[in-house]
Amino acid sequence: MPEAVRTHEDVRRILADQISAGRLRPGQRLGAERALAAELGVSRAALRQALAVLEEGGLVRRVPGRGGGTFVSKGKIERDLSRVVGVPALLRSQGVVAGTRVLHPGELVIDLVRIRLADGSPFSVEHLMLPADRFPGLLEMPLGGSVYELLAERYGTRPREAVERIEVISASPDEAMILDVVVGAPLLSITRTTTDTQDEPFEFSHDLFRGDRTRIVVRTPGKGSATRASRGRGQVIELRAQAAP
């Protein structure tokens, strides 16, 4: 027999404990409300209250419609702005399986658009531009991994410093479709210019990160500086980061 549950707070605590312990996994769909309420021994009204609190805290997300339901949220990826690091290395350092879909490689000026995957689901969209004459043959190489690692291994080019401008924007219909979020969902828009060890700029990129899966951090004092400027309804943050030694 299920243990009697008196309040929505009891339900919230039980579900939160199951998520924390890994019994409910990221991306897992919870059962139908009627069955879940019966399993927990609580009214559907109390269950809905508990789910609303869990959603507000980021532990679950509720998707309306026939194919919707309540899903366990996926953990956020920490983006440390003190270091210049590619997305695959960033994901690997946090135990997430990195993946890529190449959308569009260009010519002359190398113009590369890629979807980055975290544990199989869309995490970010990268639009990367590089000088083609400096990196001949790059488009013929495997482009699913870290471009930084590829440039270092094949061309001896390593980043020394990156200047990034960060802004929270709303997902357009196309961006929402690519990143599997609702239209208007918050995205982190990061525009970056990177210089090499000779202080020559070699990269300009524009990345979009899912706001529900990304947390911006600056861990190492003295390695980067940031300025903030108001723009419209939000803020723009400009950060200068040094490459890790």
Short mmCIF file of C-alpha atoms in Angstrom, two decimals:
data_model
loop_
_atom_site.label_atom_id
_atom_site.label_comp_id
_atom_site.label_asym_id
_atom_site.label_seq_id
_atom_site.Cartn_x
_atom_site.Cartn_y
_atom_site.Cartn_z
CA MET A 1 0.00 0.00 0.00
CA PRO A 2 1.29 3.49 -0.77
CA GLU A 3 2.30 5.65 2.16
CA ALA A 4 -0.30 8.33 2.92
CA VAL A 5 0.76 11.79 1.84
CA ARG A 6 -0.96 14.76 3.50
CA THR A 7 0.30 17.87 1.71
CA HIS A 8 1.73 19.02 -1.60
CA GLU A 9 4.98 19.74 0.27
CA ASP A 10 5.28 16.03 1.09
CA VAL A 11 4.85 15.22 -2.60
CA ARG A 12 7.41 17.85 -3.59
CA ARG A 13 9.95 16.46 -1.14
CA ILE A 14 9.42 12.84 -2.26
CA LEU A 15 9.82 13.69 -5.96
CA ALA A 16 12.79 15.96 -5.29
CA ASP A 17 14.49 13.17 -3.31
CA GLN A 18 13.88 10.69 -6.15
CA ILE A 19 15.38 13.11 -8.67
CA SER A 20 18.38 13.80 -6.41
CA ALA A 21 18.97 10.06 -5.88
CA GLY A 22 18.77 9.34 -9.61
CA ARG A 23 15.67 7.18 -9.38
CA LEU A 24 14.03 9.72 -11.69
CA ARG A 25 16.52 10.43 -14.48
CA PRO A 26 17.04 13.66 -16.50
CA GLY A 27 14.64 13.72 -19.42
CA GLN A 28 12.41 10.99 -17.93
CA ARG A 29 8.66 11.53 -18.29
CA LEU A 30 6.66 11.21 -15.12
CA GLY A 31 3.48 9.15 -15.17
CA ALA A 32 0.02 10.52 -15.90
CA GLU A 33 -1.35 12.76 -13.14
CA ARG A 34 -4.08 10.32 -12.12
CA ALA A 35 -1.68 7.38 -11.81
CA LEU A 36 1.04 9.45 -10.11
CA ALA A 37 -1.42 10.90 -7.60
CA ALA A 38 -2.69 7.41 -6.78
CA GLU A 39 0.86 6.08 -6.41
CA LEU A 40 1.73 8.86 -3.96
CA GLY A 41 -1.59 8.74 -2.13
CA VAL A 42 -2.48 12.36 -2.74
CA SER A 43 -5.14 14.36 -4.56
CA ARG A 44 -4.48 15.56 -8.09
CA ALA A 45 -4.79 19.16 -6.88
CA ALA A 46 -2.00 18.63 -4.34
CA LEU A 47 0.10 16.87 -6.99
CA ARG A 48 -0.29 19.83 -9.37
CA GLN A 49 0.80 22.20 -6.59
CA ALA A 50 3.90 20.12 -5.94
CA LEU A 51 4.77 19.96 -9.67
CA ALA A 52 4.38 23.73 -9.98
CA VAL A 53 6.87 24.26 -7.14
CA LEU A 54 9.31 21.75 -8.68
CA GLU A 55 9.01 23.45 -12.07
CA GLU A 56 9.69 26.84 -10.51
CA GLY A 57 12.81 25.39 -8.93
CA GLY A 58 13.99 23.97 -12.25
CA LEU A 59 13.71 20.29 -11.27
CA VAL A 60 10.95 19.45 -13.75
CA ARG A 61 9.46 20.98 -16.86
CA ARG A 62 5.87 20.65 -17.97
CA VAL A 63 5.04 20.50 -21.69
CA PRO A 64 1.43 21.11 -22.74
CA GLY A 65 -0.38 19.26 -25.51
CA ARG A 66 -1.12 15.67 -26.47
CA GLY A 67 2.55 14.73 -26.67
CA GLY A 68 3.44 16.65 -23.55
CA GLY A 69 3.63 15.78 -19.88
CA THR A 70 5.94 16.41 -16.96
CA PHE A 71 9.64 15.66 -17.50
CA VAL A 72 12.64 15.65 -15.18
CA SER A 73 14.80 18.62 -16.15
CA LYS A 74 18.32 18.11 -17.42
CA GLY A 75 21.08 19.59 -15.31
CA LYS A 76 22.63 22.90 -16.34
CA ILE A 77 26.05 23.03 -17.95
CA GLU A 78 28.42 25.46 -16.25
CA ARG A 79 30.18 27.82 -18.70
CA ASP A 80 33.31 29.20 -17.00
CA LEU A 81 34.03 32.56 -18.62
CA SER A 82 37.54 32.72 -17.13
CA ARG A 83 38.81 30.08 -19.58
CA VAL A 84 38.90 29.74 -23.36
CA VAL A 85 37.69 26.20 -23.97
CA GLY A 86 35.76 24.43 -26.73
CA VAL A 87 32.29 23.01 -26.13
CA PRO A 88 33.37 19.32 -26.34
CA ALA A 89 36.00 19.84 -23.61
CA LEU A 90 33.47 21.83 -21.57
CA LEU A 91 30.93 19.01 -21.74
CA ARG A 92 33.48 16.25 -21.09
CA SER A 93 34.71 18.03 -17.95
CA GLN A 94 31.18 17.82 -16.52
CA GLY A 95 30.49 14.21 -17.44
CA VAL A 96 28.22 14.99 -20.40
CA VAL A 97 28.46 13.14 -23.71
CA ALA A 98 29.26 15.70 -26.43
CA GLY A 99 27.91 15.45 -29.96
CA THR A 100 27.64 17.64 -33.06
CA ARG A 101 25.47 18.08 -36.15
CA VAL A 102 27.18 20.06 -38.90
CA LEU A 103 24.56 22.33 -40.52
CA HIS A 104 26.59 24.36 -42.98
CA PRO A 105 30.29 24.49 -43.91
CA GLY A 106 31.25 27.44 -46.12
CA GLU A 107 34.19 28.28 -48.41
CA LEU A 108 36.87 31.00 -48.77
CA VAL A 109 36.14 32.50 -45.38
CA ILE A 110 35.45 29.33 -43.46
CA ASP A 111 31.86 29.67 -42.25
CA LEU A 112 30.84 26.75 -40.07
CA VAL A 113 27.47 26.28 -38.35
CA ARG A 114 27.08 23.38 -35.94
CA ILE A 115 24.58 22.10 -33.38
CA ARG A 116 26.24 20.90 -30.20
CA LEU A 117 24.59 18.00 -28.37
CA ALA A 118 24.75 17.24 -24.66
CA ASP A 119 23.77 13.65 -23.85
CA GLY A 120 22.12 13.46 -27.26
CA SER A 121 19.91 16.56 -27.04
CA PRO A 122 20.55 20.02 -28.55
CA PHE A 123 22.58 22.25 -26.22
CA SER A 124 23.96 25.06 -28.38
CA VAL A 125 24.28 26.38 -31.93
CA GLU A 126 27.72 27.56 -33.04
CA HIS A 127 28.37 29.90 -35.97
CA LEU A 128 32.14 30.02 -36.42
CA MET A 129 34.16 32.05 -38.94
CA LEU A 130 37.88 31.55 -39.64
CA PRO A 131 40.27 32.91 -42.29
CA ALA A 132 40.38 30.25 -45.01
CA ASP A 133 43.89 31.09 -46.25
CA ARG A 134 45.31 30.48 -42.78
CA PHE A 135 43.68 27.06 -42.37
CA PRO A 136 43.77 25.36 -45.79
CA GLY A 137 42.05 21.99 -45.97
CA LEU A 138 40.16 22.47 -42.70
CA LEU A 139 36.78 21.71 -44.28
CA GLU A 140 38.07 18.31 -45.40
CA MET A 141 38.83 17.30 -41.81
CA PRO A 142 36.39 15.84 -39.25
CA LEU A 143 34.52 18.78 -37.76
CA GLY A 144 32.51 17.05 -35.06
CA GLY A 145 35.02 17.61 -32.27
CA SER A 146 36.73 20.68 -30.87
CA VAL A 147 37.91 23.16 -33.52
CA TYR A 148 40.39 24.59 -30.99
CA GLU A 149 42.01 21.18 -30.58
CA LEU A 150 42.07 20.67 -34.36
CA LEU A 151 43.66 24.07 -34.99
CA ALA A 152 46.29 23.38 -32.34
CA GLU A 153 47.16 19.90 -33.66
CA ARG A 154 47.12 20.62 -37.42
CA TYR A 155 48.07 24.31 -37.69
CA GLY A 156 49.85 25.13 -34.44
CA THR A 157 47.27 27.83 -33.60
CA ARG A 158 46.28 28.16 -29.98
CA PRO A 159 44.00 30.75 -28.35
CA ARG A 160 45.56 33.24 -25.98
CA GLU A 161 42.67 35.58 -25.27
CA ALA A 162 38.99 35.86 -26.13
CA VAL A 163 36.67 38.84 -25.81
CA GLU A 164 33.07 37.75 -25.41
CA ARG A 165 29.85 39.74 -25.40
CA ILE A 166 27.03 37.94 -23.61
CA GLU A 167 23.36 38.77 -23.77
CA VAL A 168 20.11 37.00 -22.90
CA ILE A 169 17.78 36.90 -25.90
CA SER A 170 14.47 35.22 -26.77
CA ALA A 171 14.48 32.23 -29.11
CA SER A 172 13.14 32.87 -32.60
CA PRO A 173 10.96 30.19 -34.23
CA ASP A 174 13.96 28.77 -36.15
CA GLU A 175 16.22 28.84 -33.07
CA ALA A 176 13.50 27.24 -30.97
CA MET A 177 13.10 24.42 -33.50
CA ILE A 178 16.85 23.75 -33.69
CA LEU A 179 17.42 23.82 -29.92
CA ASP A 180 14.16 22.02 -29.01
CA VAL A 181 12.76 24.83 -26.86
CA VAL A 182 9.59 26.88 -27.04
CA VAL A 183 9.50 30.11 -29.05
CA GLY A 184 10.57 32.97 -26.79
CA ALA A 185 12.59 30.75 -24.44
CA PRO A 186 15.69 32.47 -22.99
CA LEU A 187 18.97 31.85 -24.82
CA LEU A 188 22.48 32.99 -23.99
CA SER A 189 23.87 34.80 -27.02
CA ILE A 190 27.69 34.89 -26.96
CA THR A 191 29.69 36.75 -29.60
CA ARG A 192 33.42 36.02 -29.40
CA THR A 193 36.63 37.32 -30.99
CA THR A 194 39.70 35.18 -30.25
CA THR A 195 43.37 36.01 -30.70
CA ASP A 196 46.29 33.60 -30.87
CA THR A 197 49.59 33.59 -28.99
CA GLN A 198 50.93 36.20 -31.43
CA ASP A 199 47.97 38.51 -30.68
CA GLU A 200 46.53 37.91 -34.16
CA PRO A 201 42.74 37.51 -34.33
CA PHE A 202 41.79 34.21 -35.94
CA GLU A 203 38.21 33.50 -34.86
CA PHE A 204 34.90 35.31 -34.83
CA SER A 205 31.92 33.34 -33.62
CA HIS A 206 28.36 33.67 -32.45
CA ASP A 207 27.02 30.95 -30.16
CA LEU A 208 23.51 30.41 -28.79
CA PHE A 209 23.20 28.34 -25.61
CA ARG A 210 19.97 27.04 -24.11
CA GLY A 211 19.23 29.12 -21.04
CA ASP A 212 17.64 26.18 -19.21
CA ARG A 213 20.83 24.13 -19.55
CA THR A 214 23.56 26.74 -19.08
CA ARG A 215 24.88 28.64 -16.09
CA ILE A 216 27.53 31.34 -16.55
CA VAL A 217 30.38 31.32 -14.00
CA VAL A 218 33.72 33.12 -13.63
CA ARG A 219 35.76 31.03 -11.24
CA THR A 220 39.32 32.37 -11.27
CA PRO A 221 39.88 35.93 -10.00
CA GLY A 222 42.32 37.94 -12.09
CA LYS A 223 42.01 35.75 -15.20
CA GLY A 224 39.23 37.77 -16.80
CA SER A 225 37.51 41.11 -16.56
CA ALA A 226 33.89 41.93 -17.28
CA THR A 227 31.90 45.07 -17.95
CA ARG A 228 28.11 45.36 -18.13
CA ALA A 229 26.05 47.74 -20.23
CA SER A 230 22.30 48.14 -20.40
CA ARG A 231 20.70 47.42 -23.74
CA GLY A 232 16.93 47.31 -24.17
CA ARG A 233 15.27 45.16 -21.56
CA GLY A 234 18.41 43.23 -20.61
CA GLN A 235 22.13 43.55 -20.10
CA VAL A 236 25.17 43.00 -22.26
CA ILE A 237 28.24 41.62 -20.50
CA GLU A 238 31.64 41.95 -22.12
CA LEU A 239 34.32 39.62 -20.80
CA ARG A 240 38.03 39.30 -21.62
CA ALA A 241 39.30 35.80 -20.81
CA GLN A 242 42.84 34.38 -20.88
CA ALA A 243 43.52 30.91 -22.20
CA ALA A 244 44.41 28.37 -19.52
CA PRO A 245 48.18 27.73 -19.28
#
